[in-house]
Amino acid sequence: KAIGIDAGGTLTKVAYLDEHNELILSTFPSNDLQAVKDWIINNPDIEDIGVTGGRTEQLLDVIKTMKSIHYIVEFEATLKGVRFLLNKGGYYFERSMITNIGTGTSIHYMEGNTHIRVGGTGIGGGTLIGLSALTTGITDYNEIREMAVKGNREGVDLLVKDIYQGMDTPIDGHLTASNFGKVGITEAIKQPAADILATVQGLVGEVITTLSIQYAEEKNAQHIVYIGSTISNNEHLVNVIANYTRTKKHTPVFINDHGFSGAVGALLNI
Ligand code: ATP
Ligand code: MG
C-alpha cells in the first residue's frame, strides 16, 4: 500500500486509497509526529510513503528508515492534489486562482497544466488561532469555529455606512471600512467573545479574499478555489470568503477534501 503525507506547519495530513479506490484521510498535529510513526507501524502493509510540506525534515527524522520514501516539493504536491480533487468534483477551469489557507496563506495561479505561486500573506489559519487566543483566551480551533458562528461583527467592525452617516456612500455601504474599527471610536471596549471571534475570522477572511481577487484580476481568472484546513467545517469563515468573493464579481469554489490537497498530491507522486 502507498500513502501520502503532508507535514504542514500546524497539521500533518495523511491520504491513501482503500481497496475500493476511495480516499481515506486522517490528520495528526504536527507537534506530535511520533503519532504518525505509531500509525504507520500499526499499518504494516504500507510500502511506499510520499511526503511533502514544510515539516518534511522533522517527519523524516522519525520515519525515514521505515519505508520507501518519495519526496515532492509542497507547491507541486498541493497543485497536483488540487487538480485531482477538482477533476473528481467535476470541475475544470482553463484559468483559476488557488488560495491555500494553511497556517499561512499561499496564492497560486493555475492555467491548463501549468501553475505558479503568485504571492501570499502571513494572515492565515495561524493568525486566526493566535488572534483569537490573545483576544478571548480561547485556543481550541473547534471551539473558535463553533463560537464564531454565533457571533456578530456589528459592534466591532466599522462599516462604510457607519462613516457615511445620512449620506450616500461612494462604495457599497455594507463593506467593511475598518476591521475592528468601531472599538476605538465608541465607548464599549468590552465585547462578547463570540463577537470578537466572528470579527477575527472576518479580518482573516477579508484580507485573504482581497489579495486573491487582486491576483485574479491581474491574471484574468474568474474562479478562485479556496483550500486548506483553516476553512474545514468553518462555516463563518467560508461565508465571509464566499460573500466577499461574489461581491467582487468573482466565483468562489470549494472542493471536497481540500485540506488534503498536499497529501493527495504526495500520494499521486509515488
Ligand atoms: P502550512 O501549509 O502553512 O505549513 P498547514 O499545512 O499545517 O500549514 P493547514 O493544515 O492547511 O495548514 O491548516 C492549518 C489551520 O487549520 C490551523 O491554523 C487552524 O486554523 C485550522 N485547523 C483546522 N483543524 C484544526 C485542528 N484540529 N487543530 C488545529 N488547527 C486546526
Ligand atoms: Mg499546508
Coordinates of C-alpha atoms and ligand atoms in Angstrom, one line a residue:
K1 CA 0.0 0.0 0.0
A2 CA 1.0 3.6 -0.6
I3 CA 0.2 6.7 1.5
G4 CA 0.8 10.4 1.0
I5 CA 1.8 12.6 4.0
D6 CA 1.7 16.4 4.0
A7 CA 3.5 17.6 7.1
G8 CA 2.4 21.2 7.5
G9 CA 3.2 24.0 10.0
T10 CA 0.2 23.0 12.2
L11 CA -1.3 19.8 10.9
T12 CA 0.0 16.6 9.3
K13 CA -2.4 15.2 6.8
V14 CA -2.4 11.6 5.6
A15 CA -4.1 10.2 2.5
Y16 CA -4.4 6.8 0.8
L17 CA -6.7 4.8 -1.4
D18 CA -8.6 1.8 0.1
E19 CA -9.4 -1.4 -1.9
H20 CA -12.4 0.3 -3.4
N21 CA -10.3 3.2 -4.6
E22 CA -11.9 5.5 -2.0
L23 CA -9.7 8.2 -0.5
I24 CA -9.1 7.7 3.2
L25 CA -8.0 10.7 5.1
S26 CA -6.6 11.5 8.6
T27 CA -5.0 14.3 10.5
F28 CA -2.3 14.5 13.2
P29 CA -1.0 17.6 15.0
S30 CA 2.4 18.4 13.5
N31 CA 3.9 18.7 17.0
D32 CA 3.2 15.0 17.6
L33 CA 4.9 13.3 14.6
Q34 CA 5.6 10.3 16.8
A35 CA 1.8 9.6 16.5
V36 CA 2.3 9.4 12.7
K37 CA 5.1 6.9 13.2
D38 CA 2.9 4.8 15.5
W39 CA 0.1 4.8 13.0
I40 CA 2.5 3.7 10.2
I41 CA 3.8 0.9 12.5
N42 CA 0.2 -0.3 13.0
N43 CA -0.3 -0.5 9.3
P44 CA 2.4 -2.9 8.2
D45 CA 1.1 -3.2 4.6
I46 CA 2.3 0.3 3.8
E47 CA 5.3 0.1 1.5
D48 CA 5.7 3.5 -0.1
I49 CA 5.3 6.9 1.5
G50 CA 5.0 10.1 -0.5
V51 CA 6.0 13.1 1.7
T52 CA 5.7 16.9 1.3
G53 CA 5.2 20.0 3.4
G54 CA 7.4 22.3 5.5
R55 CA 7.8 19.8 8.3
T56 CA 9.1 17.1 6.0
E57 CA 12.6 17.1 7.6
Q58 CA 11.2 16.5 11.1
L59 CA 8.8 13.9 9.8
L60 CA 11.7 12.0 8.0
D61 CA 13.7 12.2 11.3
V62 CA 11.0 9.9 12.7
I63 CA 10.1 7.7 9.7
K64 CA 12.9 7.7 7.2
T65 CA 14.3 4.2 8.0
M66 CA 10.9 2.6 7.8
K67 CA 9.7 2.5 4.1
S68 CA 10.5 3.7 0.6
I69 CA 10.2 7.5 0.7
H70 CA 9.2 9.7 -2.2
Y71 CA 9.6 13.5 -1.7
I72 CA 7.8 16.2 -3.6
V73 CA 8.0 20.0 -3.1
E74 CA 5.0 21.4 -1.3
F75 CA 3.6 23.6 -4.0
E76 CA 3.9 20.9 -6.6
A77 CA 2.1 18.4 -4.3
T78 CA -0.6 20.9 -3.5
L79 CA -1.4 21.7 -7.1
K80 CA -1.2 18.1 -8.1
G81 CA -3.8 17.3 -5.4
V82 CA -6.0 20.2 -6.3
R83 CA -6.1 19.1 -9.9
F84 CA -7.1 15.6 -8.9
L85 CA -9.8 16.9 -6.4
L86 CA -11.2 19.4 -9.0
N87 CA -11.4 16.7 -11.6
K88 CA -13.1 14.4 -9.1
G89 CA -15.6 17.1 -8.3
G90 CA -16.4 17.5 -12.0
Y91 CA -14.7 20.9 -12.3
Y92 CA -12.5 22.2 -15.0
F93 CA -11.2 25.8 -15.3
E94 CA -8.8 26.9 -18.0
R95 CA -7.6 29.6 -15.7
S96 CA -8.1 29.9 -11.9
M97 CA -6.5 31.1 -8.7
I98 CA -5.8 28.5 -5.9
T99 CA -5.7 30.1 -2.5
N100 CA -4.3 27.7 0.2
I101 CA -5.2 28.9 3.7
G102 CA -2.9 26.9 5.9
T103 CA -1.0 28.2 8.9
G104 CA 0.0 30.9 6.5
T105 CA -1.6 31.6 3.1
S106 CA -0.2 30.9 -0.4
I107 CA -1.8 32.0 -3.6
H108 CA -1.2 30.2 -6.9
Y109 CA -2.3 30.8 -10.5
M110 CA -3.2 27.7 -12.4
E111 CA -3.5 27.6 -16.2
G112 CA -4.0 24.3 -18.0
N113 CA -1.3 22.1 -16.8
T114 CA 0.9 24.9 -15.5
H115 CA 0.9 26.8 -12.3
I116 CA 2.9 29.4 -10.5
R117 CA 2.9 30.8 -7.0
V118 CA 2.0 34.5 -7.4
G119 CA 2.0 35.5 -3.7
G120 CA 0.7 35.1 -0.2
T121 CA 0.3 36.6 3.2
G122 CA 1.2 35.8 6.7
I123 CA -2.5 36.2 7.5
G124 CA -3.8 32.6 7.7
G125 CA -5.0 29.9 10.0
G126 CA -2.3 30.5 12.5
T127 CA -3.4 34.2 12.7
L128 CA -6.9 33.0 13.3
I129 CA -5.9 30.9 16.3
G130 CA -3.3 33.4 17.6
L131 CA -5.5 36.5 17.5
S132 CA -8.5 34.5 18.8
A133 CA -6.4 33.2 21.7
L134 CA -4.9 36.6 22.6
T135 CA -8.3 38.4 22.5
T136 CA -10.6 35.8 24.1
G137 CA -8.3 33.2 25.8
I138 CA -9.9 30.5 23.6
T139 CA -7.2 28.4 21.9
D140 CA -9.1 25.4 20.6
Y141 CA -9.8 25.6 16.9
N142 CA -13.1 23.8 17.1
E143 CA -14.4 26.0 19.9
I144 CA -13.3 29.1 17.9
R145 CA -15.1 27.9 14.8
E146 CA -18.3 27.0 16.7
M147 CA -18.5 30.2 18.7
A148 CA -17.7 32.4 15.7
V149 CA -20.9 31.2 14.0
K150 CA -22.9 32.7 16.9
G151 CA -21.0 36.0 16.9
N152 CA -22.0 39.3 15.4
R153 CA -19.4 41.7 13.9
E154 CA -21.7 44.8 14.0
G155 CA -20.4 46.1 17.3
V156 CA -16.7 45.7 16.4
D157 CA -16.2 46.3 12.7
L158 CA -16.8 49.7 11.2
L159 CA -18.7 49.6 8.0
V160 CA -18.6 52.2 5.2
K161 CA -22.2 53.2 6.1
D162 CA -21.2 53.8 9.7
I163 CA -18.8 56.5 8.4
Y164 CA -21.1 58.0 5.8
Q165 CA -24.0 58.6 8.2
G166 CA -27.0 60.0 6.5
M167 CA -25.2 60.3 3.2
D168 CA -24.9 58.3 0.0
T169 CA -21.9 56.0 0.3
P170 CA -19.3 56.1 -2.5
I171 CA -19.0 52.3 -2.4
D172 CA -21.3 49.6 -1.0
G173 CA -22.2 50.7 2.5
H174 CA -22.1 47.2 3.9
L175 CA -18.4 46.7 3.1
T176 CA -16.0 46.8 6.0
A177 CA -14.4 50.2 6.2
S178 CA -12.2 49.2 9.1
N179 CA -11.9 45.8 10.7
F180 CA -12.2 46.2 14.5
G181 CA -12.6 49.9 13.7
K182 CA -15.6 50.6 15.8
V183 CA -13.9 49.7 19.0
G184 CA -11.6 52.7 19.0
I185 CA -14.3 55.3 18.3
T186 CA -17.1 54.1 20.6
E187 CA -17.4 53.7 24.4
A188 CA -17.9 49.9 24.6
I189 CA -14.5 48.4 24.7
K190 CA -15.6 45.1 26.2
Q191 CA -17.2 42.8 23.6
P192 CA -18.6 39.2 23.9
A193 CA -16.1 36.5 23.0
A194 CA -18.3 35.2 20.2
D195 CA -18.4 38.7 18.6
I196 CA -14.6 39.0 18.8
L197 CA -14.1 35.6 17.2
A198 CA -16.5 36.3 14.4
T199 CA -14.6 39.6 13.8
V200 CA -11.2 37.9 13.8
Q201 CA -12.5 35.5 11.2
G202 CA -13.9 38.4 9.2
L203 CA -10.4 40.1 9.3
V204 CA -8.6 36.9 8.2
G205 CA -11.2 36.1 5.5
E206 CA -11.3 39.6 4.0
V207 CA -7.6 40.1 3.8
I208 CA -7.1 36.7 2.1
T209 CA -10.0 37.4 -0.3
T210 CA -8.9 40.9 -1.2
L211 CA -5.5 39.6 -2.1
S212 CA -6.8 36.7 -4.0
I213 CA -9.1 38.9 -6.0
Q214 CA -6.3 41.3 -6.9
Y215 CA -4.3 38.4 -8.3
A216 CA -7.4 37.0 -10.1
E217 CA -7.9 40.4 -11.8
E218 CA -4.3 40.6 -12.8
K219 CA -4.4 37.1 -14.2
N220 CA -7.9 37.4 -15.7
A221 CA -9.1 34.4 -13.8
Q222 CA -12.8 34.2 -12.8
H223 CA -12.7 31.3 -10.3
I224 CA -10.9 31.3 -7.0
V225 CA -10.5 27.9 -5.4
Y226 CA -10.1 28.2 -1.7
I227 CA -8.4 25.3 0.1
G228 CA -6.7 24.5 3.4
S229 CA -7.7 23.2 6.8
T230 CA -8.5 26.7 8.1
I231 CA -11.8 26.6 6.2
S232 CA -12.6 23.0 7.1
N233 CA -16.1 23.0 8.7
N234 CA -15.6 26.6 9.3
E235 CA -19.0 28.0 8.3
H236 CA -18.4 31.6 9.3
L237 CA -15.1 31.9 7.5
V238 CA -16.4 30.2 4.4
N239 CA -19.3 32.6 4.4
V240 CA -17.1 35.6 4.7
I241 CA -14.9 34.4 1.9
A242 CA -17.7 33.3 -0.4
N243 CA -19.8 36.5 0.0
Y244 CA -16.8 38.9 -0.4
T245 CA -15.6 37.0 -3.5
R246 CA -19.0 37.3 -5.0
T247 CA -19.4 40.9 -4.1
K248 CA -16.2 41.5 -6.1
K249 CA -17.7 39.7 -9.1
H250 CA -15.6 36.5 -8.9
T251 CA -16.6 32.9 -8.3
P252 CA -15.5 31.1 -5.1
V253 CA -15.0 27.4 -5.4
F254 CA -14.9 25.0 -2.5
I255 CA -14.0 21.3 -3.2
N256 CA -14.3 18.2 -1.1
D257 CA -11.3 17.1 0.9
H258 CA -9.5 20.4 0.0
G259 CA -7.5 20.3 3.2
F260 CA -5.8 17.2 2.0
S261 CA -4.6 18.5 -1.4
G262 CA -0.9 18.3 -0.5
A263 CA -1.3 14.7 1.0
V264 CA -3.2 13.6 -2.1
G265 CA -0.5 15.2 -4.4
A266 CA 2.2 13.4 -2.4
L267 CA 0.3 10.1 -2.8
L268 CA -0.1 10.6 -6.6
N269 CA 3.6 11.4 -6.9
I270 CA 4.7 7.9 -5.8
Ligands
ATP1 P1 1.2 25.4 6.2 O1 0.7 24.8 4.9 O2 1.1 26.9 6.3 O3 2.6 24.8 6.5 P2 -0.6 23.5 7.4 O4 -0.4 22.7 6.2 O5 -0.4 22.9 8.8 O6 0.3 24.8 7.4 P3 -3.5 23.5 7.2 O7 -3.4 22.2 7.8 O8 -4.0 23.6 5.9 O9 -2.1 24.2 7.4 O10 -4.3 24.5 8.1 C1 -4.0 24.8 9.5 C2 -5.0 25.6 10.1 O11 -6.3 24.9 10.1 C3 -4.8 26.0 11.5 O12 -4.0 27.1 11.6 C4 -6.2 26.2 12.1 O13 -6.7 27.5 11.8 C5 -7.0 25.2 11.3 N1 -7.3 23.9 11.9 C6 -8.2 23.1 11.4 N2 -8.4 22.0 12.2 C7 -7.5 22.1 13.2 C8 -7.2 21.4 14.3 N3 -7.8 20.2 14.6 N4 -6.2 21.8 15.2 C9 -5.6 23.0 14.9 N5 -5.9 23.8 13.9 C10 -6.8 23.4 13.0
MG2 MG -0.1 23.1 4.2

